[in-house]
Coordinates of C-alpha atoms and ligand atoms in Angstrom, one line a residue:
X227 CA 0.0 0.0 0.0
X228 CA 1.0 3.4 -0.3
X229 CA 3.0 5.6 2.2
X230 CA 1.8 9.1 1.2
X231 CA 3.3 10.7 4.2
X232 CA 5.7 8.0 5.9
X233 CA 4.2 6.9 8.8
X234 CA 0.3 7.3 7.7
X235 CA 0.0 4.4 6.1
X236 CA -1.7 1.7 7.9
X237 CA 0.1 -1.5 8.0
X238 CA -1.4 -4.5 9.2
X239 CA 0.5 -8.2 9.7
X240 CA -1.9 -11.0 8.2
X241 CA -3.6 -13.3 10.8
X242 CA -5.6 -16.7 10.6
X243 CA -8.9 -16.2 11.7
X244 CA -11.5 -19.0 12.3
X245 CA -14.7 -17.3 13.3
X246 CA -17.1 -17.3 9.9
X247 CA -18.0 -13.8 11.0
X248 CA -14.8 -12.5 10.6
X249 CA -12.4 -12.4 7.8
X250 CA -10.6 -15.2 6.2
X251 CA -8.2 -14.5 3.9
X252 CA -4.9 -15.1 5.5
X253 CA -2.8 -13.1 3.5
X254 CA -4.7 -10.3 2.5
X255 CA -2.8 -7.2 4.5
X256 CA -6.1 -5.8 5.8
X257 CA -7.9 -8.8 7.2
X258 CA -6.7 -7.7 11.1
X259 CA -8.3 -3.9 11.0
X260 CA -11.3 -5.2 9.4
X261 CA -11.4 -7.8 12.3
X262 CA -10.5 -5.5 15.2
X263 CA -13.4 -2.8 13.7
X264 CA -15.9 -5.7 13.7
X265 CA -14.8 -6.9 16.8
X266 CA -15.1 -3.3 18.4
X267 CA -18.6 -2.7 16.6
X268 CA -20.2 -6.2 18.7
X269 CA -18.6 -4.6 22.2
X270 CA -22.0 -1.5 21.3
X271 CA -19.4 0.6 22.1
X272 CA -20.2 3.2 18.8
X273 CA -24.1 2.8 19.8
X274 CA -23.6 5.1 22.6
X275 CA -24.9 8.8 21.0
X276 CA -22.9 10.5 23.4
X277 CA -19.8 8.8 21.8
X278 CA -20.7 9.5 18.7
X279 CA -21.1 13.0 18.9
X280 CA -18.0 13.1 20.5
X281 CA -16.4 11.6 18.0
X282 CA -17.8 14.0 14.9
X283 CA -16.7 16.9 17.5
X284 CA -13.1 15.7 17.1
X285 CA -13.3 15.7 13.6
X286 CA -14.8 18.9 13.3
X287 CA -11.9 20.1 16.0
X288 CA -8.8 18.4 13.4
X289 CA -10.8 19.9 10.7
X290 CA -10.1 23.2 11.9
X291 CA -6.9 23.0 13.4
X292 CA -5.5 21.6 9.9
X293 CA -7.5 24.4 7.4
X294 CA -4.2 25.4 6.5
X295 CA -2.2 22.1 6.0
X296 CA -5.1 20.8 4.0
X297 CA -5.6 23.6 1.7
X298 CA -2.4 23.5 1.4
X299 CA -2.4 19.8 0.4
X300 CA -5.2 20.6 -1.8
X301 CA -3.3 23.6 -3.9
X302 CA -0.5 21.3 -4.5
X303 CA -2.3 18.3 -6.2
X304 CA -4.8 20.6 -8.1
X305 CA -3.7 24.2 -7.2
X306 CA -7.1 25.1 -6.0
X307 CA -7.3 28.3 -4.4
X308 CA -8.4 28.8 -0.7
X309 CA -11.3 30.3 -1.4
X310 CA -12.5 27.0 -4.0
X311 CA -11.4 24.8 -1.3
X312 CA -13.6 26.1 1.6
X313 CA -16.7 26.4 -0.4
X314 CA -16.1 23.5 -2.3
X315 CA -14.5 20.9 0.5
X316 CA -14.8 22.6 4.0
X317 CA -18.0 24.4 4.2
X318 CA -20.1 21.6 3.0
X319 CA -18.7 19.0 5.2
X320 CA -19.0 21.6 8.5
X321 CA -22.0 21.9 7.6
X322 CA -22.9 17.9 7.9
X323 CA -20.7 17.1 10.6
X324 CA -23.2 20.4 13.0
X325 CA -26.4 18.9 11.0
X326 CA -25.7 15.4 12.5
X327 CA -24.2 16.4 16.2
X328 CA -27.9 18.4 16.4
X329 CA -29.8 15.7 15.2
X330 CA -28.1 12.0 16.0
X331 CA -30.4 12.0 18.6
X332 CA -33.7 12.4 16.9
X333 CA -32.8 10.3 14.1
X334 CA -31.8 7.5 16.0
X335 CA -35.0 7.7 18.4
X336 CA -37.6 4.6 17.7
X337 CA -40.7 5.5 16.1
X338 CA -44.0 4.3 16.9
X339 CA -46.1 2.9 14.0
X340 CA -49.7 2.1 14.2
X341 CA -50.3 -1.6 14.4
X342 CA -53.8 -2.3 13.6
X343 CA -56.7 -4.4 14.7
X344 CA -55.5 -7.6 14.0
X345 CA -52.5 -7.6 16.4
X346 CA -54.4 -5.8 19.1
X347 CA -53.3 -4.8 22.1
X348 CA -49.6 -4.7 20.2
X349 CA -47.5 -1.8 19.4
X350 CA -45.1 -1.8 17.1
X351 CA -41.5 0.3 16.3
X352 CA -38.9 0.7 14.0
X353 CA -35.2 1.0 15.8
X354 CA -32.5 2.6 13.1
X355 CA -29.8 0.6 14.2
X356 CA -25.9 0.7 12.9
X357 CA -25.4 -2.1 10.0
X358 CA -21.6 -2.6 12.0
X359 CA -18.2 -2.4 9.9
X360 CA -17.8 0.0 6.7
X361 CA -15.8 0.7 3.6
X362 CA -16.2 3.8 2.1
X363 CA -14.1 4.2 -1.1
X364 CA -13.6 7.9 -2.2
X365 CA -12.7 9.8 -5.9
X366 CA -10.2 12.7 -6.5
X367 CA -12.3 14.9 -7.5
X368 CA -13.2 16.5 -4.2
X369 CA -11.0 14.4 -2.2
X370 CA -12.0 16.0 1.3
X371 CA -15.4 16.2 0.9
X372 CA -16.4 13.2 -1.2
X373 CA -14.4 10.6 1.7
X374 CA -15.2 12.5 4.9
X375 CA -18.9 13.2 4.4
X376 CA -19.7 9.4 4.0
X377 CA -17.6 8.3 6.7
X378 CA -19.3 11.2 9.1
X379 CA -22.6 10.0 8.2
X380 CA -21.3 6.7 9.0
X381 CA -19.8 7.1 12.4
X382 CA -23.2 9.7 13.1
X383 CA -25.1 6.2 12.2
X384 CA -22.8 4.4 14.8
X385 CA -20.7 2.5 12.8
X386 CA -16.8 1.7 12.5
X387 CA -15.5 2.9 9.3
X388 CA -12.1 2.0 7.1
X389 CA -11.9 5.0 4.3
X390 CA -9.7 4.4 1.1
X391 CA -8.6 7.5 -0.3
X392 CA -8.0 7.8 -4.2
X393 CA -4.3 8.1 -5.0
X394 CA -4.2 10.6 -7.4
X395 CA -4.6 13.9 -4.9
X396 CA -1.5 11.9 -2.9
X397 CA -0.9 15.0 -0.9
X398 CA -4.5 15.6 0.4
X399 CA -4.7 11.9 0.9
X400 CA -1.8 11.7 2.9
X401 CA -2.9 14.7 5.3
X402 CA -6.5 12.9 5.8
X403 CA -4.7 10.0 6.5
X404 CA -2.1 11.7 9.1
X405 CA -5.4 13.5 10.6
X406 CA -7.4 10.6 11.8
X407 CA -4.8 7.7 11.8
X408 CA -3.2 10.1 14.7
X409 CA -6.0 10.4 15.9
X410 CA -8.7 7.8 15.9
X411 CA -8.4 4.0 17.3
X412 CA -7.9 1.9 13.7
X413 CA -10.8 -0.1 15.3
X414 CA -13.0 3.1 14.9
X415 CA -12.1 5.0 12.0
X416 CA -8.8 4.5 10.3
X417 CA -7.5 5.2 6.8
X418 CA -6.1 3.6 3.9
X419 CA -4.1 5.0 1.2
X420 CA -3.9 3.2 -2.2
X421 CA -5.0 2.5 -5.6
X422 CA -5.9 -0.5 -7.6
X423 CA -4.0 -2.8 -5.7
X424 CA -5.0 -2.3 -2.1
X425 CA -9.1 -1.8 -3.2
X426 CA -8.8 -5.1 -5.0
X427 CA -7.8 -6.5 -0.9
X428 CA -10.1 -4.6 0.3
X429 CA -12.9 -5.6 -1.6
X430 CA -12.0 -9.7 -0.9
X431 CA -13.2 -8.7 2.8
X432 CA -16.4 -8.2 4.4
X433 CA -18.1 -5.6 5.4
X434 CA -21.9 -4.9 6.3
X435 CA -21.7 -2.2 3.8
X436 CA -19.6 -0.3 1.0
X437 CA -19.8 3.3 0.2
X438 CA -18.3 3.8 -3.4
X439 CA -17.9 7.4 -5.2
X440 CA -16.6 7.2 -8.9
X441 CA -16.8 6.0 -12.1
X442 CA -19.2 3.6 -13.7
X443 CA -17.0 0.9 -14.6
X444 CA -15.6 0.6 -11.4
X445 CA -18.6 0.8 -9.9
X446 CA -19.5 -2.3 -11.4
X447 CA -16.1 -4.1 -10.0
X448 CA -17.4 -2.8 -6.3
X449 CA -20.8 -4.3 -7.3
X450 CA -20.1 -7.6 -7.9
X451 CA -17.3 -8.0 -5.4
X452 CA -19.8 -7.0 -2.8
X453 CA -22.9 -9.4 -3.8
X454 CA -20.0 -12.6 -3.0
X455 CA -21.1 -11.6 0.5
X456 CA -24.6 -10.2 -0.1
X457 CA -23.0 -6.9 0.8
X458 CA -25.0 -3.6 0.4
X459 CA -24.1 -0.7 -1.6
X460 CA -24.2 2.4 -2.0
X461 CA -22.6 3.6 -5.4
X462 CA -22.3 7.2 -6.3
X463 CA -21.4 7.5 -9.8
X464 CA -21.2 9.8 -12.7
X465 CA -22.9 10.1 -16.0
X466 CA -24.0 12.9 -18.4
X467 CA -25.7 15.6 -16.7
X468 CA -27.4 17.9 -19.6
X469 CA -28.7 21.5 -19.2
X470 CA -31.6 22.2 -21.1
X471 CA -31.6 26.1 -22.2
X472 CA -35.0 27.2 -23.0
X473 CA -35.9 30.3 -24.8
X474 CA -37.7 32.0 -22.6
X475 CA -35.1 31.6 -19.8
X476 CA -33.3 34.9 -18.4
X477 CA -30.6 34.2 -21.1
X478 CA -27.7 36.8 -18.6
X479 CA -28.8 35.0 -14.8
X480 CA -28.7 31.2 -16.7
X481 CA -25.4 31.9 -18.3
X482 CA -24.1 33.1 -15.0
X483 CA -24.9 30.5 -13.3
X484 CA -24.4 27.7 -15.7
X485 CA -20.9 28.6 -15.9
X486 CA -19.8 28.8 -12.3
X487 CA -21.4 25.0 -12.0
X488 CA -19.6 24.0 -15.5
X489 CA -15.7 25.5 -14.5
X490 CA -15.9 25.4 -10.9
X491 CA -13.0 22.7 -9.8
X492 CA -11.8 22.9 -13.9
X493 CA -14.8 21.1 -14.6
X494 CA -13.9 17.9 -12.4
X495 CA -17.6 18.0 -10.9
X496 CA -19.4 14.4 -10.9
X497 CA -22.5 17.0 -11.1
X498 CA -20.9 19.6 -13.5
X499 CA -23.4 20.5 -16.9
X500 CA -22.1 18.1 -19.2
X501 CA -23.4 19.5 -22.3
X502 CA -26.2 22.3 -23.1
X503 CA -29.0 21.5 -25.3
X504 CA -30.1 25.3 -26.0
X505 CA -33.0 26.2 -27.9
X506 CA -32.0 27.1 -31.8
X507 CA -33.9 30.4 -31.5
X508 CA -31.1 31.7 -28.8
X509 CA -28.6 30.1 -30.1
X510 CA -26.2 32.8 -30.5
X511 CA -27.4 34.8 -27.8
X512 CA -26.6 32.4 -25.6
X513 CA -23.0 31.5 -27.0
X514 CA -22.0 35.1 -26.6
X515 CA -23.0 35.5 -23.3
X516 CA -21.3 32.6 -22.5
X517 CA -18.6 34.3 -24.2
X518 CA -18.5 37.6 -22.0
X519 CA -19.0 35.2 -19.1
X520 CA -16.3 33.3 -19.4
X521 CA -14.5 35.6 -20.3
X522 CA -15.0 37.7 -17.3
X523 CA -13.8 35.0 -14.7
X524 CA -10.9 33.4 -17.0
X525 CA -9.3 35.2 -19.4
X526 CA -7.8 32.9 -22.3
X527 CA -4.4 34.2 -21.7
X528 CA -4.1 34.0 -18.2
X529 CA -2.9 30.8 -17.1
X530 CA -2.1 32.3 -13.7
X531 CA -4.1 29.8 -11.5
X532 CA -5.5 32.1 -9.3
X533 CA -9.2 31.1 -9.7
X534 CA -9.3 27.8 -12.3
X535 CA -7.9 24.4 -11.9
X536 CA -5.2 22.2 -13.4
X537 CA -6.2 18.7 -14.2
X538 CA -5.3 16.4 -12.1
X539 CA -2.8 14.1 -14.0
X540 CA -1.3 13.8 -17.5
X541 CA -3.8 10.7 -18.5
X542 CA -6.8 12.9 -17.8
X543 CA -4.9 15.7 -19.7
X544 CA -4.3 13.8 -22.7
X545 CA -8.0 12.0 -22.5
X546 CA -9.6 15.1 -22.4
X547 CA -7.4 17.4 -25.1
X548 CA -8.3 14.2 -27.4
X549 CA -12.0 15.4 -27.1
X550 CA -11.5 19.0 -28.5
X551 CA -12.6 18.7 -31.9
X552 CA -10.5 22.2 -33.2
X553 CA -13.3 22.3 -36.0
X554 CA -16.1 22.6 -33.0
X555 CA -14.1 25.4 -31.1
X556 CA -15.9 28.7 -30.2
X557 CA -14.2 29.6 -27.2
X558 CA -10.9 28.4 -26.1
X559 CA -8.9 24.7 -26.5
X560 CA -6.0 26.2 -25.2
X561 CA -4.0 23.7 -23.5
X562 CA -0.3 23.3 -22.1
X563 CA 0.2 19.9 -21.2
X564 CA 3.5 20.5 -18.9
X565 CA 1.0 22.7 -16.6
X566 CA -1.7 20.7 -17.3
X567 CA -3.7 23.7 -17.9
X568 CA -7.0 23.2 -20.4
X569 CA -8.6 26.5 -20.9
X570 CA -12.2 26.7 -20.3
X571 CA -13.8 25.2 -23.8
X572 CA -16.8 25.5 -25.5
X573 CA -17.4 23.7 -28.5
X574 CA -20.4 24.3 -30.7
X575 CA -22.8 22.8 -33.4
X576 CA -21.8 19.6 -32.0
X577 CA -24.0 16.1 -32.3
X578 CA -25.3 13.1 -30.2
X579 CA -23.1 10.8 -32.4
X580 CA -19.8 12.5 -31.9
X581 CA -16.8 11.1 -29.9
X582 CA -17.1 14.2 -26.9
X583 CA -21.2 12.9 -26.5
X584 CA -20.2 8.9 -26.0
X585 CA -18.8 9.8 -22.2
X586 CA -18.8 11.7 -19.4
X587 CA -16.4 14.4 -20.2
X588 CA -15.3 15.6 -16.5
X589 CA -13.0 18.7 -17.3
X590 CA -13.6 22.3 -19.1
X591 CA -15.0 21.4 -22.4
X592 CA -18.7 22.2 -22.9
X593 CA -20.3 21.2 -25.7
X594 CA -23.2 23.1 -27.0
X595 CA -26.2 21.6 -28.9
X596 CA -29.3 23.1 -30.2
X597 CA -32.7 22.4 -30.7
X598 CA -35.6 23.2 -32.1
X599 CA -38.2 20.9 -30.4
X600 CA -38.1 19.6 -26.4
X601 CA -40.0 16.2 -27.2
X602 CA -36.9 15.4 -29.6
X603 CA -34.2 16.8 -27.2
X604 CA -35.9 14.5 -24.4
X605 CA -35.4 11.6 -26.5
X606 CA -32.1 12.3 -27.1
X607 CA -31.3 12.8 -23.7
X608 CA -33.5 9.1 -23.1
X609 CA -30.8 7.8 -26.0
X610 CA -27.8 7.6 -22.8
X611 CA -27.8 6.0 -19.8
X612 CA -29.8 8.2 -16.8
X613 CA -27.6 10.8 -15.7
X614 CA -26.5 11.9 -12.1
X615 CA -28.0 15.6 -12.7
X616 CA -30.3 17.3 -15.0
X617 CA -31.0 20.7 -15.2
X618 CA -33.6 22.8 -16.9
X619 CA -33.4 27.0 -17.3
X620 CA -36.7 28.1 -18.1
X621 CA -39.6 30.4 -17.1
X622 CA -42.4 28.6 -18.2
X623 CA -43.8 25.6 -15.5
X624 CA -45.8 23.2 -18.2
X625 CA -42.0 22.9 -20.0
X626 CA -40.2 22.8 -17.1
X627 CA -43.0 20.0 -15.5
X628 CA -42.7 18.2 -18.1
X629 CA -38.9 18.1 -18.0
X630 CA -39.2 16.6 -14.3
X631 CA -41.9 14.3 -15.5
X632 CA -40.1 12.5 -18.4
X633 CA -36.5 12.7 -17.8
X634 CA -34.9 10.1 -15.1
X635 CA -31.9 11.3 -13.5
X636 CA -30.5 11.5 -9.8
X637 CA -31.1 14.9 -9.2
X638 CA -30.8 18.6 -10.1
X639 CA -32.3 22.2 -10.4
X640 CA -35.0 24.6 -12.1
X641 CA -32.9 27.5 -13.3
X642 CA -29.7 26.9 -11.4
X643 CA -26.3 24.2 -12.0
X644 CA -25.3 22.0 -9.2
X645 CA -26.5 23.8 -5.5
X646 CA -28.9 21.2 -5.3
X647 CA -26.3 18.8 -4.1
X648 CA -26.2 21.9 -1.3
X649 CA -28.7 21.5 0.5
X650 CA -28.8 18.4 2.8
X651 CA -32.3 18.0 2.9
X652 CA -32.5 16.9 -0.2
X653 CA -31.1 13.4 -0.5
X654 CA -27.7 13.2 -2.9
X655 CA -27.1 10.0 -5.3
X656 CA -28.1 8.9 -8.8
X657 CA -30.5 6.6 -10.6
X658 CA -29.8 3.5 -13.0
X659 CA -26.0 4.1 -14.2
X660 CA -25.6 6.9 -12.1
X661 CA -25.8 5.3 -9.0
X662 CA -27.4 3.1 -6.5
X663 CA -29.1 5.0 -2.8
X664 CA -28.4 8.2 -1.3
X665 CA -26.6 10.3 1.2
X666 CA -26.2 13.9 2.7
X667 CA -28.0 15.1 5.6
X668 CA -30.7 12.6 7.0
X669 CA -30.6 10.5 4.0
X670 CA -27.1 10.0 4.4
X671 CA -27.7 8.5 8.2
X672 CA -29.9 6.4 6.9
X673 CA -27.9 4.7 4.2
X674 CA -25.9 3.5 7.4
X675 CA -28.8 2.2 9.0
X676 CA -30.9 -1.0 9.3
X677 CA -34.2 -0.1 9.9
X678 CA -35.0 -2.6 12.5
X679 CA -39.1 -3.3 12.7
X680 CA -40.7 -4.6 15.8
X681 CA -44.5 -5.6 16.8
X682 CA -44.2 -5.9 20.9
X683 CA -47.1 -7.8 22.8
X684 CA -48.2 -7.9 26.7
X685 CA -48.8 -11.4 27.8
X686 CA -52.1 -10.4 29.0
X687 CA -54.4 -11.1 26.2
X688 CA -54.3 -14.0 23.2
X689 CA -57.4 -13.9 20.8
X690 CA -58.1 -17.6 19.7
X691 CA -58.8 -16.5 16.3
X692 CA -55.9 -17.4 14.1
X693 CA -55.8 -20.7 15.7
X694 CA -57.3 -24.2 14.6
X695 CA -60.2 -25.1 14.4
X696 CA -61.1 -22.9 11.8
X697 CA -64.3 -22.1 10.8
X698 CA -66.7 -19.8 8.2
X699 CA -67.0 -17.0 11.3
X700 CA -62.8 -16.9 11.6
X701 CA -62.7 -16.7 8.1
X702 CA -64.9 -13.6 7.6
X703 CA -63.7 -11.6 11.1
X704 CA -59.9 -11.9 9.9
X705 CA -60.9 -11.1 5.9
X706 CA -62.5 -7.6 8.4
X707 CA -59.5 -7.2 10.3
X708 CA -56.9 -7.5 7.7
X709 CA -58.3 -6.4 4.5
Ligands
NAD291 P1 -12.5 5.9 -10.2 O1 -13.7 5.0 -10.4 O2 -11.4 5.8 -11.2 O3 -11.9 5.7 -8.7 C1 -12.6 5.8 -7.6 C2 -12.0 4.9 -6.5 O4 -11.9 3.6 -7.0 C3 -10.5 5.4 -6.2 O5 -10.4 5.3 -4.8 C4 -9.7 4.4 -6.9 O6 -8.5 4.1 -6.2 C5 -10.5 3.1 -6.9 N1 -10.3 2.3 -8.1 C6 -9.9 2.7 -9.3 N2 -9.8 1.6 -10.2 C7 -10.1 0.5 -9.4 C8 -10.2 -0.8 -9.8 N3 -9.9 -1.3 -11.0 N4 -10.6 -1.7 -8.8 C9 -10.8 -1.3 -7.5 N5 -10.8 0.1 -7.2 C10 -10.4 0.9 -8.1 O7 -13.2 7.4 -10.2 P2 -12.4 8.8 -10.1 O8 -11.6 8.9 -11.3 O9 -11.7 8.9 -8.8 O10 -13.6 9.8 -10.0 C11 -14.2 10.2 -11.2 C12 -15.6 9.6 -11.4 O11 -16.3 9.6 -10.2 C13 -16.4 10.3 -12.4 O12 -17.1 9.4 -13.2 C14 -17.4 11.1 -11.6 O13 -18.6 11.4 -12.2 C15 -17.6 10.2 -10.4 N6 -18.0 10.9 -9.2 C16 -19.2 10.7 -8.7 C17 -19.6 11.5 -7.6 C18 -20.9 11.3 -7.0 O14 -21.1 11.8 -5.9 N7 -21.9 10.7 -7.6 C19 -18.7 12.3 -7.0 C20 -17.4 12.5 -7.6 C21 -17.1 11.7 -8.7

């Protein structure tokens, strides 16, 4: 496994273990953690919710006392400014970690249900209860945010967690890593740094539950190595997210907005616009104000990186320069490979069957397509797989209704890019290829929760009814009861 920082890494001698409950690989490096955090999780100790609130607390508390190591981790693997990082990173995740310490409490309360005639004088309750051990794998993209929200809603949920950071932002993983392997029992919360390699372990292991964020096809790997133990998922996965520009939209507020969610983080945004399908009418309208938008917040000959990202390595570089078709360019396809710098591109008269529409582009190319009639724009967005986000920028509510009505997708928002995933009451995942279940706020302490259901009788009472003999007067009294 990888050493980002030295002494982070977690290294673990393999032991022989002969209880079916625990792990049995002998050789696999990780088979003692994921022991110990099982074992820990059947001493109740994390089912305490004053332990677990003291627990997001101390997060909370490294979190603050390492702002500056970790933004500067984060400038030196993306060279993301301060400002980008605490928005984008920080603010979201302080924001969970106080929404959960406020309200572990309530959401781990039983709650009475009705129970109905039949089972009279019953009463019956649903416990949330913690499903035990966890493996929450994380992306690059957002490599603070996207690993520590899931394992806070985790540990809120009362549950021992082992994160795997991605290995391409090595120097954010490795402060993570420092951060809570310093200061967290392994058996509670520990984390492991690594690729391919030490996922592949990983995944050989059991756990009541894996957390994946990232791509489709390795979703899939996570998939099936988790149903070899009947192991739940959640899989937060990507896809391509269109924005549907409508005539009638305010053309100057849409174009504002759309590119602040497009650009932000270079365009590395699982929920980022992917392409715009923009009514033909406005066509040009709208590319110039794109134009003077863009313009505005990056000049094309600034590669200064004040307020725009690199990419993050030389393979997405090259992947992504390979999209820009120079015969498509209307605004930028500048690119410098040695800095990794791709300057923010928007590519026009562009069609469903070209190479940039096949996949989910994740960096700053935005292709623009137009349209003259919705039904046939829905269709085409129906031709691809059911996208994490959609979003529609129009005045009128039949067209934007009927958007909400016919397209599938995980989320998104009416006249706006991206701040829906702000807002924790709304629950944050994807549907078909983008993603299996939910997180953020509530939803996200759920996702680490068994929903335990209970009917609870006195001893006092026993109606003979469902008991032999049987007869024509049972039968109609429980057909009353139960239907
Ligand atoms: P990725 O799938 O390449 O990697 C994700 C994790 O899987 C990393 O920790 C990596 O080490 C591990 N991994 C990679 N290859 C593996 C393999 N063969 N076997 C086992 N583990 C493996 O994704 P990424 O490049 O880090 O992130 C980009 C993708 O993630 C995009 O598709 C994006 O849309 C998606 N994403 C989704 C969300 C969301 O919330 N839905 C958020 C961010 C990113």
């Amino acid at each position: 496994m990888t050493d980002g920082n030295n002494n982070t890494t977690v290294l673990i001698q393999p032991v022989l273990q002969d209880d079916k409950n625990k792990t049995t690989t002998p050789t696999n490096p990780f088979s003692e953690i994921v022991s110990k955090q099982k074992e820990y999780f059947n001493t109740n100790a994390t089912k305490d919710i004053g332990f677990r609130i003291e627990q997001l607390k101390k997060i909370r508390a490294l979190l603050r006392a390492n702002e500056s190591k970790l933004y500067e981790a984060i400038y030196n693997d993306f060279s993301k400014s301060e400002f980008e990082t605490y928005a984008t990173e920080l603010a979201v995740l302080y924001h969970e970690i106080n929404l959960n310490i406020k309200n572990i409490k309530k959401w781990s309360n039983r709650k009475r249900v009705t129970t109905g005639l039949a089972n009279f004088p019953g009463k019956s309750f649903i416990i949330p209860e913690p499903l035990g051990n966890i493996l929450v794998i994380g992306p690059w993209n957002y490599p603070i945010h996207l690993t520590l929200m899931p394992a806070v809603a985790a540990l809120a949920a009362g549950n021992p967690v082992l994160l795997k950071t991605s290995e391409l932002p090595a120097n954010t993983s490795a402060v993570i890593a420092q951060l809570i392997n310093d200061n967290f029992s392994k058996e509670l919360f520990c984390v492991v740094e690594g690729g391919v390699q030490e996922t592949t372990a990983l995944l050989e292991l059991h756990f009541d539950k894996i957390f994946f964020t990232g791509s489709v096809p390795v979703g899939k790997i996570i998939y099936q190595a988790a149903a070899k133990n009947l192991t739940p998922v959640t899989l937060e996965l990507g896809g391509k997210s269109p924005a549907i520009i409508m005539a009638d939209c305010n053309i100057n507020i849409s174009v504002k907005r759309l590119v602040w969610a497009k650009f932000i983080n270079g365009g590395q945004t699982c929920v980022a616009p992917d392409y715009v399908l923009v009514e033909k009418t406005i066509e040009e309208k709208f590319l110039l104000a794109l134009q003077i938008e863009i313009e505005k917040y990056h000049p094309d000959t600034d590669e200064s990186r004040e307020n725009y990202l690199q990419i993050i390595n030389t393979k997405n570089f090259d992947r992504l320069e390979k999209l820009i078709d120079r015969d498509r360019v209307y605004l930028g396809g500048r690119t410098n490979r040695e800095k990794r710098y791709i300057s923010p591109t928007v590519l026009k008269d562009v069609s469903f069957e070209e190479e940039i529409m096949q996949e989910e582009i994740f960096g700053p190319i935005l292709p623009v397509l137009s349209f003259t009639n919705l039904d046939t724009a829905i269709r085409k967005i129906k031709t691809k797989p059911k996208p994490l986000a959609c979003y529609i920028y129009s005045k009128n509510k039949r067209t934007v209704n009927k958007v909400l009505n016919e397209v599938s997708f995980g989320g998104g928002a009416v006249n706006d890019s991206v701040m829906h995933l702000s807002n924790s009451n709304l629950p944050f995942g994807g549907v078909g290829f983008s993603g299996i279940g939910s997180y953020h706020g509530k939803a996200g302490f759920d996702t680490f929760s068994h929903q335990k259901s209970i009917m609870q009788k006195p001893f006092g009472f026993e109606p003979n009814l469902k008991y032999p003999p049987y007869s024509k007067l049972k039968m109609n009294l429980i057909k009353w009861l139960i239907e």
